[in-house]
PDB file of C-alpha atoms in Angstrom:
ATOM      1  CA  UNK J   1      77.862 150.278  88.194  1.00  0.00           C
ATOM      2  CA  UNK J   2      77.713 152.746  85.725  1.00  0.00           C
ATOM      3  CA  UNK J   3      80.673 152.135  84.027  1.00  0.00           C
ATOM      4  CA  UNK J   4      79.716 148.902  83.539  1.00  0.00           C
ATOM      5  CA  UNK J   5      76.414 149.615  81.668  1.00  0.00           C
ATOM      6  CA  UNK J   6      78.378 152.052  79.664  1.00  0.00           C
ATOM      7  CA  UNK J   7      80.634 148.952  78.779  1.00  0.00           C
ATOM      8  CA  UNK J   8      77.937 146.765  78.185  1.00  0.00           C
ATOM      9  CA  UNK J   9      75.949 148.889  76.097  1.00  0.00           C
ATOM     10  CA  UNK J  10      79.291 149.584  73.743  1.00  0.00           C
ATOM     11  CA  UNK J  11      80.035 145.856  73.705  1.00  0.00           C
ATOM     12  CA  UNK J  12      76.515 145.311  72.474  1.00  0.00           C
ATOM     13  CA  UNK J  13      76.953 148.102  70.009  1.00  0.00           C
ATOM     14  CA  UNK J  14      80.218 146.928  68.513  1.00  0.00           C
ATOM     15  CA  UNK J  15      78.898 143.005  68.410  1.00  0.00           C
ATOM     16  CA  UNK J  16      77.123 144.012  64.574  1.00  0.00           C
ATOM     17  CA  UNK J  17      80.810 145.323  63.397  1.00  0.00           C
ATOM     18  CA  UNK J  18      82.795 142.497  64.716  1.00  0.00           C
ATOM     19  CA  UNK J  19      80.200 140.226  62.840  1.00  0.00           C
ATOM     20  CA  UNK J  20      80.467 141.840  59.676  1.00  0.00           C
ATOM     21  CA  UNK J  21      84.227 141.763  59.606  1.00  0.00           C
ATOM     22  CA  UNK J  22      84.282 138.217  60.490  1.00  0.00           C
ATOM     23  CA  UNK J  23      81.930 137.254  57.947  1.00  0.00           C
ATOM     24  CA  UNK J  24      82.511 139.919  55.553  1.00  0.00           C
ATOM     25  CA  UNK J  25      82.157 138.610  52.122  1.00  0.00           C
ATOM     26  CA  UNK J  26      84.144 139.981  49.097  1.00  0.00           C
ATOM     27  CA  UNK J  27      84.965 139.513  44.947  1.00  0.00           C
ATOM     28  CA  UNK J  28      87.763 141.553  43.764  1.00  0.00           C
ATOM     29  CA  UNK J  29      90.400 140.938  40.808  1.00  0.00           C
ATOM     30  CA  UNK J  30      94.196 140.861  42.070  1.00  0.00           C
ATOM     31  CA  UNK J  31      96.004 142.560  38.697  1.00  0.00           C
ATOM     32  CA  UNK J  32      99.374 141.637  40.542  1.00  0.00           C
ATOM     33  CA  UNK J  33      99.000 137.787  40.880  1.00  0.00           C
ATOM     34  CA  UNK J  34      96.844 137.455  38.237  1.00  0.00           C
ATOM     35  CA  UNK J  35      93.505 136.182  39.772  1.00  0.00           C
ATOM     36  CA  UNK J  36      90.342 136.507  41.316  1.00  0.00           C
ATOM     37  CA  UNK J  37      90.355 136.860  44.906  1.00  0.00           C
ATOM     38  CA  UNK J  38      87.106 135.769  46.965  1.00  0.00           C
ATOM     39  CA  UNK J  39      86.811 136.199  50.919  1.00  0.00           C
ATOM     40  CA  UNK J  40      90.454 137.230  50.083  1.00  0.00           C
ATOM     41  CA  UNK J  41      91.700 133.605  48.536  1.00  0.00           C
ATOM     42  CA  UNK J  42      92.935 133.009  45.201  1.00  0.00           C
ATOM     43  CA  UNK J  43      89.650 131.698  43.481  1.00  0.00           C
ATOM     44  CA  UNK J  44      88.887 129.996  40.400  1.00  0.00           C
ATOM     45  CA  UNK J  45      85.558 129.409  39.270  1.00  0.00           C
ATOM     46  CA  UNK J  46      84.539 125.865  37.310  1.00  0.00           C
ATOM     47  CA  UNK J  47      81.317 126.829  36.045  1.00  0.00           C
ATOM     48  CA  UNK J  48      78.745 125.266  33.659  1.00  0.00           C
ATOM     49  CA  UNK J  49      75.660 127.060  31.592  1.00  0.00           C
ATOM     50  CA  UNK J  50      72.234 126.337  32.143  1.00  0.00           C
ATOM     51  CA  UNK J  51      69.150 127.771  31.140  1.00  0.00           C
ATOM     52  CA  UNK J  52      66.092 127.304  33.465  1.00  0.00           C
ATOM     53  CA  UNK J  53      64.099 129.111  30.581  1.00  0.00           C
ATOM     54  CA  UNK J  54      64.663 125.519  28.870  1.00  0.00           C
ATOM     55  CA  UNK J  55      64.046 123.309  31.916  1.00  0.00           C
ATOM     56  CA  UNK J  56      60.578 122.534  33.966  1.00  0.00           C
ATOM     57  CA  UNK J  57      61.024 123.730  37.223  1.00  0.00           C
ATOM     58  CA  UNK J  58      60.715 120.409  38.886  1.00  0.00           C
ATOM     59  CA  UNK J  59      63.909 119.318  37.491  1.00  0.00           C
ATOM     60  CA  UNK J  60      65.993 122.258  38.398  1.00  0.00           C
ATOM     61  CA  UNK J  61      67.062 120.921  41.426  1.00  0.00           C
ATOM     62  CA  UNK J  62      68.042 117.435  39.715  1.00  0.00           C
ATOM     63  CA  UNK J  63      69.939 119.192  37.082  1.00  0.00           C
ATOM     64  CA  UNK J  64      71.992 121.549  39.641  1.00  0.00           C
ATOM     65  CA  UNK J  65      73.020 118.861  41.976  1.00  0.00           C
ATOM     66  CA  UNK J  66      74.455 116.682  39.106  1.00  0.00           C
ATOM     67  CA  UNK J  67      76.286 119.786  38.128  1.00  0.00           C
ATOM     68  CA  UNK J  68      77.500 120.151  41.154  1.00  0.00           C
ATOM     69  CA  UNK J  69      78.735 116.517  42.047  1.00  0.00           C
ATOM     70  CA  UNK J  70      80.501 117.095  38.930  1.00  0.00           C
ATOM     71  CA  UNK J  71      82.879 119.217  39.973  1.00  0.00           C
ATOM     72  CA  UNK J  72      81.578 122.692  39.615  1.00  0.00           C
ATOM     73  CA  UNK J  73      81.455 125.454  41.707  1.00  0.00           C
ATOM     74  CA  UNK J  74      79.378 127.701  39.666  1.00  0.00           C
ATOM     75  CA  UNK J  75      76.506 128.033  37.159  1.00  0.00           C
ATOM     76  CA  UNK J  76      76.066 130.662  34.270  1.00  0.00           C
ATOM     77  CA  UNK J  77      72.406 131.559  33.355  1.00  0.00           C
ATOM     78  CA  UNK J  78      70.601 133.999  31.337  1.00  0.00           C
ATOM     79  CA  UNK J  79      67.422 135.586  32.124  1.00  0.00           C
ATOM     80  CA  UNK J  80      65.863 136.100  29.021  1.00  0.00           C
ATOM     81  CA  UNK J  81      63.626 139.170  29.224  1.00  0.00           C
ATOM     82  CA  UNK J  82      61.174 138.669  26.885  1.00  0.00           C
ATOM     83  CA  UNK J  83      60.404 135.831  28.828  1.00  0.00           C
ATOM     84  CA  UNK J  84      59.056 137.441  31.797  1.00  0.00           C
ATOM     85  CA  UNK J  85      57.690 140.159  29.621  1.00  0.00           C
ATOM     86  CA  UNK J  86      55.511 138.466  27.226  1.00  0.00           C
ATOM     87  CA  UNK J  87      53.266 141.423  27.255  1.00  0.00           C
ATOM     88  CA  UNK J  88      54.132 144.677  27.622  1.00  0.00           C
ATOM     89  CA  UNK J  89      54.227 145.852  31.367  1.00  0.00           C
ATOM     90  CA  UNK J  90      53.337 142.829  32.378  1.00  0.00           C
ATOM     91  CA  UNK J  91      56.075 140.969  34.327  1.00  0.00           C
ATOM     92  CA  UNK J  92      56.021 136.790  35.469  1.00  0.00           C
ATOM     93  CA  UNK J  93      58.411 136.370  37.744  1.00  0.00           C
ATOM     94  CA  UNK J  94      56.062 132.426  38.752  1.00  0.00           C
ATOM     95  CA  UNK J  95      56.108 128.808  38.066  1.00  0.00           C
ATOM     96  CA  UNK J  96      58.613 127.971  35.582  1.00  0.00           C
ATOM     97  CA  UNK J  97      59.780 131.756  35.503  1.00  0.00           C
ATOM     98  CA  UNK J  98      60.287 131.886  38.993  1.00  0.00           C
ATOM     99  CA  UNK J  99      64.105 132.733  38.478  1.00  0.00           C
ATOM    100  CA  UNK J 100      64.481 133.529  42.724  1.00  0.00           C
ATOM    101  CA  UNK J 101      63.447 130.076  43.415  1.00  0.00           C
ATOM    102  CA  UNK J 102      65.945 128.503  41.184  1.00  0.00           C
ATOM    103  CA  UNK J 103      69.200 131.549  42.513  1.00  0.00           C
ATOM    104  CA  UNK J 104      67.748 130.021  45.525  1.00  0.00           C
ATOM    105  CA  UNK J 105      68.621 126.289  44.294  1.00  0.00           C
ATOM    106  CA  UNK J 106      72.014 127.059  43.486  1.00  0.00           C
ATOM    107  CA  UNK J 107      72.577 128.375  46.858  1.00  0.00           C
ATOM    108  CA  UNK J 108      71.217 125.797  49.103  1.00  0.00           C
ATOM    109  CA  UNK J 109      73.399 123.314  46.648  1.00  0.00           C
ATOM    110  CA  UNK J 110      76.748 125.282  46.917  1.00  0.00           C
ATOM    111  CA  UNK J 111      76.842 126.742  43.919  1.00  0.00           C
ATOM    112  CA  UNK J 112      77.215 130.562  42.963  1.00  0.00           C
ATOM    113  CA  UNK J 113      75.991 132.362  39.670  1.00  0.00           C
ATOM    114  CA  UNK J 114      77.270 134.419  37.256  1.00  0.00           C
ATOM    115  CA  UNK J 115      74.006 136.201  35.975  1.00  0.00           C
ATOM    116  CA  UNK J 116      73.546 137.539  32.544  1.00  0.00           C
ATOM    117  CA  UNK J 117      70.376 139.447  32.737  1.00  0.00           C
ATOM    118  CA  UNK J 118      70.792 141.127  29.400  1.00  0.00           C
ATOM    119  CA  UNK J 119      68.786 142.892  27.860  1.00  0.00           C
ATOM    120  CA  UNK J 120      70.786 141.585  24.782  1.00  0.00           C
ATOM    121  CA  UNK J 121      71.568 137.499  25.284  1.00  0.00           C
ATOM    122  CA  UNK J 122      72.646 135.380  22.633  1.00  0.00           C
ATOM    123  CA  UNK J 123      71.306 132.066  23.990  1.00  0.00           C
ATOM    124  CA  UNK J 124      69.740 131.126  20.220  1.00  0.00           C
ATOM    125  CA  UNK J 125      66.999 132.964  21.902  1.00  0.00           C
ATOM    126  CA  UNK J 126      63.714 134.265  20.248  1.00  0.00           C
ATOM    127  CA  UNK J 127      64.450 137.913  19.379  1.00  0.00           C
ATOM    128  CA  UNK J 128      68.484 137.693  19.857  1.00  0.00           C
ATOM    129  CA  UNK J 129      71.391 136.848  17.527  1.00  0.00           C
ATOM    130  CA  UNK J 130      74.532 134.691  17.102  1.00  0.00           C
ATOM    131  CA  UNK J 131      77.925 136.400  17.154  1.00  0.00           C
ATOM    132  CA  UNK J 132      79.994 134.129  18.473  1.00  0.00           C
ATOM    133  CA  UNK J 133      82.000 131.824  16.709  1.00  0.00           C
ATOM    134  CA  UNK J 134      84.262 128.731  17.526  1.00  0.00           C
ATOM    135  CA  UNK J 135      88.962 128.447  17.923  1.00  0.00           C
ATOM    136  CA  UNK J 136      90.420 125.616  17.177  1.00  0.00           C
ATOM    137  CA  UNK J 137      93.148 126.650  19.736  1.00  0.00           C
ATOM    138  CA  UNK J 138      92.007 127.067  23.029  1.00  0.00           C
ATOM    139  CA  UNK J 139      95.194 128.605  24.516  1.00  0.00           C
ATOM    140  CA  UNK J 140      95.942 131.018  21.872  1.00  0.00           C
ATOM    141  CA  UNK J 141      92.857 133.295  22.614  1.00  0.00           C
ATOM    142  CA  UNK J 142      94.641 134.030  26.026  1.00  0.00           C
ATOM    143  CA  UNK J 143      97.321 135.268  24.626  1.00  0.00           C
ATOM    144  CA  UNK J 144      95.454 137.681  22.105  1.00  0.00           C
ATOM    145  CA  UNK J 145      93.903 138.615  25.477  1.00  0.00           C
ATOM    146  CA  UNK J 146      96.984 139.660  27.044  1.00  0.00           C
ATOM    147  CA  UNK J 147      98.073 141.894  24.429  1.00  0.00           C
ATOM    148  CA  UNK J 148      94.835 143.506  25.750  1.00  0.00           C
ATOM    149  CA  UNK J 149      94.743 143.145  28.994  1.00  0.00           C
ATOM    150  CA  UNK J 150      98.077 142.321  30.223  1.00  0.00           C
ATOM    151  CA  UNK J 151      97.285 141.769  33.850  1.00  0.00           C
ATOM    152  CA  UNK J 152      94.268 140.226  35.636  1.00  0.00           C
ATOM    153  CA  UNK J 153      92.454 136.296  35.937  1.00  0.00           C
ATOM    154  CA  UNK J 154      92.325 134.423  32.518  1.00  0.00           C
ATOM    155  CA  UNK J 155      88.369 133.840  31.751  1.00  0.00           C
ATOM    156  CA  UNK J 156      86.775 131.833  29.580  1.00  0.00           C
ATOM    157  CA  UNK J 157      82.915 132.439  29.331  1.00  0.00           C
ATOM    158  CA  UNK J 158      81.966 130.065  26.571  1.00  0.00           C
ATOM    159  CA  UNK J 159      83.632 127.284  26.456  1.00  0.00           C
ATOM    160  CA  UNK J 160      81.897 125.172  23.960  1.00  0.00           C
ATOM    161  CA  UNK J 161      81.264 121.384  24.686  1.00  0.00           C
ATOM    162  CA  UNK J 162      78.448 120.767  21.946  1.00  0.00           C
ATOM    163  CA  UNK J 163      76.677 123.013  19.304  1.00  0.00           C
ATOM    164  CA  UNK J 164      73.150 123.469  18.473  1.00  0.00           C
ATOM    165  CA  UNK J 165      71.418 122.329  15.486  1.00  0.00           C
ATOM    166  CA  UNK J 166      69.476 123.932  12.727  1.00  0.00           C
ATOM    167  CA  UNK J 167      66.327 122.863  10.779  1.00  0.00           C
ATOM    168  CA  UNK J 168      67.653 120.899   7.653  1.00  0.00           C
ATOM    169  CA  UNK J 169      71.610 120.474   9.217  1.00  0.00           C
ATOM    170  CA  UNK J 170      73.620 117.566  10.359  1.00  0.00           C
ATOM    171  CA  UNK J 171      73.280 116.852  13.844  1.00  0.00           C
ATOM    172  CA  UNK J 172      76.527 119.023  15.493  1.00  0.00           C
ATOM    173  CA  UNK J 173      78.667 117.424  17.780  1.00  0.00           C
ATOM    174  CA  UNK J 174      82.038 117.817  19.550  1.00  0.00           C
ATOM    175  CA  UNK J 175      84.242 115.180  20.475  1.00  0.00           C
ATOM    176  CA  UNK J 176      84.400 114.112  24.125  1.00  0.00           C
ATOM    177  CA  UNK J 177      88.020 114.296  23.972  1.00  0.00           C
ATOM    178  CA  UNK J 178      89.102 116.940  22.683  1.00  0.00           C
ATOM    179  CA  UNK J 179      86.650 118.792  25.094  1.00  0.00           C
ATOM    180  CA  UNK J 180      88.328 117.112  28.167  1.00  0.00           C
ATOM    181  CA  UNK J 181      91.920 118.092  26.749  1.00  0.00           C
ATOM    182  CA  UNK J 182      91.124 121.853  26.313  1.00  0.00           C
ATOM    183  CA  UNK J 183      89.338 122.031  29.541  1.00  0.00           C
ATOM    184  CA  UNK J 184      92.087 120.344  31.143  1.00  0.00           C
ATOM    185  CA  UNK J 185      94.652 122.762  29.622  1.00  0.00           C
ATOM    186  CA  UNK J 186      92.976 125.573  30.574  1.00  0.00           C
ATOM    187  CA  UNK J 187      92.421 124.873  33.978  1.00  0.00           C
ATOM    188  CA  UNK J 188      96.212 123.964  34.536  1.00  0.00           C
ATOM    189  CA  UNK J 189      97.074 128.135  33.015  1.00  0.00           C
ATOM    190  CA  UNK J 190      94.618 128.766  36.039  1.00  0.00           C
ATOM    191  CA  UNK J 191      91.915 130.005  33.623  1.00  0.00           C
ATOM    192  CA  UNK J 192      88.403 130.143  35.083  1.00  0.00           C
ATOM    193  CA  UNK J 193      85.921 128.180  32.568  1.00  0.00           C
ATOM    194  CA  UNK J 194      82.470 128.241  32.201  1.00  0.00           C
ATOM    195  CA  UNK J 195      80.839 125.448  30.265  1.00  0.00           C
ATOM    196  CA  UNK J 196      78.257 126.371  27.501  1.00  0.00           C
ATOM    197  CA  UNK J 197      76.037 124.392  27.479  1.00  0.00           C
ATOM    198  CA  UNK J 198      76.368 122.025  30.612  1.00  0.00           C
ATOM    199  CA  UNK J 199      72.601 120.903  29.898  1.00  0.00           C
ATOM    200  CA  UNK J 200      70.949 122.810  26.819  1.00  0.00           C
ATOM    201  CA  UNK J 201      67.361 121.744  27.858  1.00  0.00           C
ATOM    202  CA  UNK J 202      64.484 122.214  25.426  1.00  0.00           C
ATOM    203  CA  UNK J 203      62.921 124.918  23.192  1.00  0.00           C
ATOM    204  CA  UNK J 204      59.188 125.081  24.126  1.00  0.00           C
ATOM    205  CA  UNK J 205      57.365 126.858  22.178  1.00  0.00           C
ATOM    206  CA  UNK J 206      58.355 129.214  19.998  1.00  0.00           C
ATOM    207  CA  UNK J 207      61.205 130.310  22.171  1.00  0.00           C
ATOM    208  CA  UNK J 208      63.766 129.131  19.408  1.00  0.00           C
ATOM    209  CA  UNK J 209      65.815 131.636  17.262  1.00  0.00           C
ATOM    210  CA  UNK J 210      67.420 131.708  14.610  1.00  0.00           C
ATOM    211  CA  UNK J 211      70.615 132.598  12.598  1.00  0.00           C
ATOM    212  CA  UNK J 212      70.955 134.705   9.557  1.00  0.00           C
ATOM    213  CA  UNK J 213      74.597 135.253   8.125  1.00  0.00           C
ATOM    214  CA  UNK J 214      74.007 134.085   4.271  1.00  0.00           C
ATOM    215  CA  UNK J 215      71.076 132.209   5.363  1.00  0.00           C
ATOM    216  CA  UNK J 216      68.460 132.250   7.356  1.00  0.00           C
ATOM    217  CA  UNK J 217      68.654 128.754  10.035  1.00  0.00           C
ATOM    218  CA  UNK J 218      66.095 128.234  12.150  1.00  0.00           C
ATOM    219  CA  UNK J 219      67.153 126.776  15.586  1.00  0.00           C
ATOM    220  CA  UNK J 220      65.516 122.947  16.523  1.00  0.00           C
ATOM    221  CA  UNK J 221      63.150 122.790  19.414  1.00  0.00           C
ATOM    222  CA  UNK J 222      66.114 120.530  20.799  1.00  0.00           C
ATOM    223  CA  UNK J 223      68.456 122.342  22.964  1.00  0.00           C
ATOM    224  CA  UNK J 224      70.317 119.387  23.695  1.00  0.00           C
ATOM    225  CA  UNK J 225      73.785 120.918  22.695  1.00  0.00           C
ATOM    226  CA  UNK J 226      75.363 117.788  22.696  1.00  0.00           C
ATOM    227  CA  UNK J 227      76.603 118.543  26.182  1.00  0.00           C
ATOM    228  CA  UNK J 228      77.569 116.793  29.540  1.00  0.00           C
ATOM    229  CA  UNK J 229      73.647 115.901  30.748  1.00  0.00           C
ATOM    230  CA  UNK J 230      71.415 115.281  27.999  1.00  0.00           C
ATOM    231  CA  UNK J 231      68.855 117.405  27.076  1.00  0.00           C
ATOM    232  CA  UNK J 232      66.535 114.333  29.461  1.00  0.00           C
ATOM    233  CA  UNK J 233      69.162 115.401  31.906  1.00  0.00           C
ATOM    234  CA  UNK J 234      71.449 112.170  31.972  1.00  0.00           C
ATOM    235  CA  UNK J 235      74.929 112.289  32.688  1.00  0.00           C
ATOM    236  CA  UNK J 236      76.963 111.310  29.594  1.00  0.00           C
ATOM    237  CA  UNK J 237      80.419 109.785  28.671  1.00  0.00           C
ATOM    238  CA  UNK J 238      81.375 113.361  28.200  1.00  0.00           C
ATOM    239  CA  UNK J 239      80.333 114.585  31.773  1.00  0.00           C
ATOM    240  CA  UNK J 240      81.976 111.542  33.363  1.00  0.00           C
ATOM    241  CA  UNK J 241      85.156 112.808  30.908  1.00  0.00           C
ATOM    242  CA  UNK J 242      84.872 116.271  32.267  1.00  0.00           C
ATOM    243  CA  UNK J 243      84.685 115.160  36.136  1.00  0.00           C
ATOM    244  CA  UNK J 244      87.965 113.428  35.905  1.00  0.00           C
ATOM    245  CA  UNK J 245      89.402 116.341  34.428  1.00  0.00           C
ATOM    246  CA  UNK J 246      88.153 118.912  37.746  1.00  0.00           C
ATOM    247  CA  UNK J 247      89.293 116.363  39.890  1.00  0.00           C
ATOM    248  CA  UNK J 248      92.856 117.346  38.675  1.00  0.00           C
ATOM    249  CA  UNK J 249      92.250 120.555  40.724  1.00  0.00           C
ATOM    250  CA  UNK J 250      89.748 119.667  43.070  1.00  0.00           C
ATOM    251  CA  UNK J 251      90.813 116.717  44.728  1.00  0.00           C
ATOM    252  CA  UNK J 252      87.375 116.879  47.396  1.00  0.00           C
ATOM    253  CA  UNK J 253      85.259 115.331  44.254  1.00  0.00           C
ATOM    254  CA  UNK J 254      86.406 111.962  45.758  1.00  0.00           C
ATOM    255  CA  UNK J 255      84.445 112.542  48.418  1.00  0.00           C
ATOM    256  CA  UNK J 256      81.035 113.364  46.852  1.00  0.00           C
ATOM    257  CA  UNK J 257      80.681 109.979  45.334  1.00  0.00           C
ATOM    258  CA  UNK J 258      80.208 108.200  41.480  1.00  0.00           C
ATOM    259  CA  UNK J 259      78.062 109.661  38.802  1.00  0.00           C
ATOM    260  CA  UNK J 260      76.236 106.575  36.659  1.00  0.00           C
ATOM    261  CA  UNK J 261      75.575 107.146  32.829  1.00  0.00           C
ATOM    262  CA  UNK J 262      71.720 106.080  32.600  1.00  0.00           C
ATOM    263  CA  UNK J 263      68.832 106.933  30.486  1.00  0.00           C
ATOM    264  CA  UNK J 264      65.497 108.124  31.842  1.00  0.00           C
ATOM    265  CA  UNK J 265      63.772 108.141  28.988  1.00  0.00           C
ATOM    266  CA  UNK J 266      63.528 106.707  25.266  1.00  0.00           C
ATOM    267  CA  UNK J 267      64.604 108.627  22.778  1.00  0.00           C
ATOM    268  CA  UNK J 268      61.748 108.900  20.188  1.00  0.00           C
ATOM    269  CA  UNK J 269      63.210 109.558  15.816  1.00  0.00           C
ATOM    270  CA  UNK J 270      60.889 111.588  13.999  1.00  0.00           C
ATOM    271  CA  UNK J 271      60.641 111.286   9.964  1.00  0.00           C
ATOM    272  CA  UNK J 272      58.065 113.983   8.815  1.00  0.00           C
ATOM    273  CA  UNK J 273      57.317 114.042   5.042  1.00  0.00           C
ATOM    274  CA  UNK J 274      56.227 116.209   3.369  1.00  0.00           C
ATOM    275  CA  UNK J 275      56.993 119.689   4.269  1.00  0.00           C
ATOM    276  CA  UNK J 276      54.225 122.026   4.436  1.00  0.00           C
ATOM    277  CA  UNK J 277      54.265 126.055   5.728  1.00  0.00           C
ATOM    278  CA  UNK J 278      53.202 126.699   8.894  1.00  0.00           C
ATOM    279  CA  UNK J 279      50.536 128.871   8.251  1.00  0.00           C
ATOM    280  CA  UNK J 280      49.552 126.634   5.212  1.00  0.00           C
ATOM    281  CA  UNK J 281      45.322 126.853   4.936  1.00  0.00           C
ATOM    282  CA  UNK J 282      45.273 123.417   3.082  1.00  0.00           C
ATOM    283  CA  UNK J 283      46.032 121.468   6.347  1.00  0.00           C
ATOM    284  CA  UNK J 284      44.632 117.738   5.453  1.00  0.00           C
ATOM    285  CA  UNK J 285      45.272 114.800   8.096  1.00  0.00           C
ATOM    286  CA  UNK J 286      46.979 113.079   5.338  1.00  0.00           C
ATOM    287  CA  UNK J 287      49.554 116.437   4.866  1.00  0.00           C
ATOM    288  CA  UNK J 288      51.952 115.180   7.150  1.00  0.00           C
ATOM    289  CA  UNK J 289      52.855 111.475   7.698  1.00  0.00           C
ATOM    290  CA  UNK J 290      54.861 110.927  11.022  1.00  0.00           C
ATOM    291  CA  UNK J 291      56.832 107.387  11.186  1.00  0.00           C
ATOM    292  CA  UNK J 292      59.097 107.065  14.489  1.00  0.00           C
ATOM    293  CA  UNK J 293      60.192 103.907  16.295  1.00  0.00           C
ATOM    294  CA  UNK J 294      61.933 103.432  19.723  1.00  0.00           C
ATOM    295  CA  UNK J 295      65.710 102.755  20.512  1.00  0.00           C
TER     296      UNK J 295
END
């Protein structure tokens, strides 16, 4: 009898270690074959930016299962600190801050996260900078990496699919195709991709920055980025574009059914005239003269 309690008691004990090692999770980079390796598979991540700084909470979910029937199999999101800290010592982690609720999102939906806490983000964030800048050829930039970094996954973190805009500027754009033909040559070199933006979202507030290389450019409270969902959060020509391009590699999309282009809301034009500063003391109700009209 008592060698069977002793067995009991040691099966019991070992049951915790045989779970662990059957569900043992694990991210490593193979330098040999040139990849990431999660749970021990070759692993490429499809991944897509999105900033829930920019976003009302109650569409977080929306936005992250439309990202997600696209094709993806990751997000990319910054926590902007300044945005928790608006006062000194004084942290908000609620509401439309509350950045466990939304890792939470991604999770339940299937997605994972590459984080980017900071403290330094470029985001065209209040308080941060622009140093990035845009190649013409995709590919090439992997091989300048290689002459760095001869071994190891290819990664690109920022691919761009829109720009911003600046007070005063054009409207930026990029064109829907050649976004899908980079994207799709990348992913056939067996790059990993993120997406910036996949939605851009809003500025409220005063959260935009701005750049200053010969000039200072103040970023628009429009976040739209010109990229796959709109800044309303509508799939686009260009997200459709970019789905049929995953589902080179990822043949399961089939089976998570068609994304519709449709429009939730109007878009409302703007014509403001004349300019005044903001901090202008003269402030009349006939300073500024707003005309805008429907579409």
């Amino acid at each position: 009898m008592k060698p069977l309690i002793t067995f009991v008691l040691l099966s019991l004990c070992l049951l915790p270690i045989i779970f662990v090692l059957v569900n043992s999770r694990s991210f490593s980079i193979d330098y040999k074959n040139n990849c990431f390796r999660k749970d021990g598979k070759p692993f490429q991540f499809i991944s897509g930016s999105i900033h829930y700084s920019r976003i009302p909470r109650e569409y977080w979910k929306d936005r992250l299962l439309k990202m997600y029937m696209t094709g993806l199999n990751a997000i990319q999101v910054y926590v902007p600190w300044n945005f928790h800290e608006t006062v000194r010592g004084v942290f908000n982690f609620a509401g439309d801050r509350d950045l466990e609720y939304f890792l939470n999102l991604a999770n339940q939906i299937g997605l994972l996260v590459i984080l980017r806490p900071g403290p330094y983000i470029c985001a065209e964030w209040e308080m941060v900078t622009v140093t990035s800048s845009c190649y013409t050829n995709i590919t090439a930039a992997f091989i300048r990496q290689r002459r760095f970094e001869p071994k190891g996954p290819l990664v690109n973190s920022e691919f761009y699919t829109g720009w911003l805009d600046h007070w005063g500027d054009k409207h930026a754009s990029v064109d829907t195709v050649k976004v899908s033909k980079m994207l799709g040559e990348m992913l056939s070199m067996g790059a990993s991709v993120n997406m910036y933006m996949f939605e851009g979202g809003t500025n409220f507030g005063y959260w935009n920055g701005a750049d200053h290389d010969t000039r200072f450019r103040s970023v628009v409270t429009s976040y739209d980025y010109n990229a796959p969902l709109s800044e309303a959060g509508d799939p686009t020509d260009k997200l459709l574009a970019i789905r049929d391009v995953i589902k080179n590699v990822r043949a399961y999309i089939q089976s998570l059914g068609s994304i519709h282009i449709f429009l939730n809301v109007f878009e409302r034009h703007l014509i403001c005239s004349p300019r005044m500063h903001l901090f202008d003391q003269n402030f009349t109700k006939n300073s500024i003269v707003v005309k805008y009209y429907f579409h």
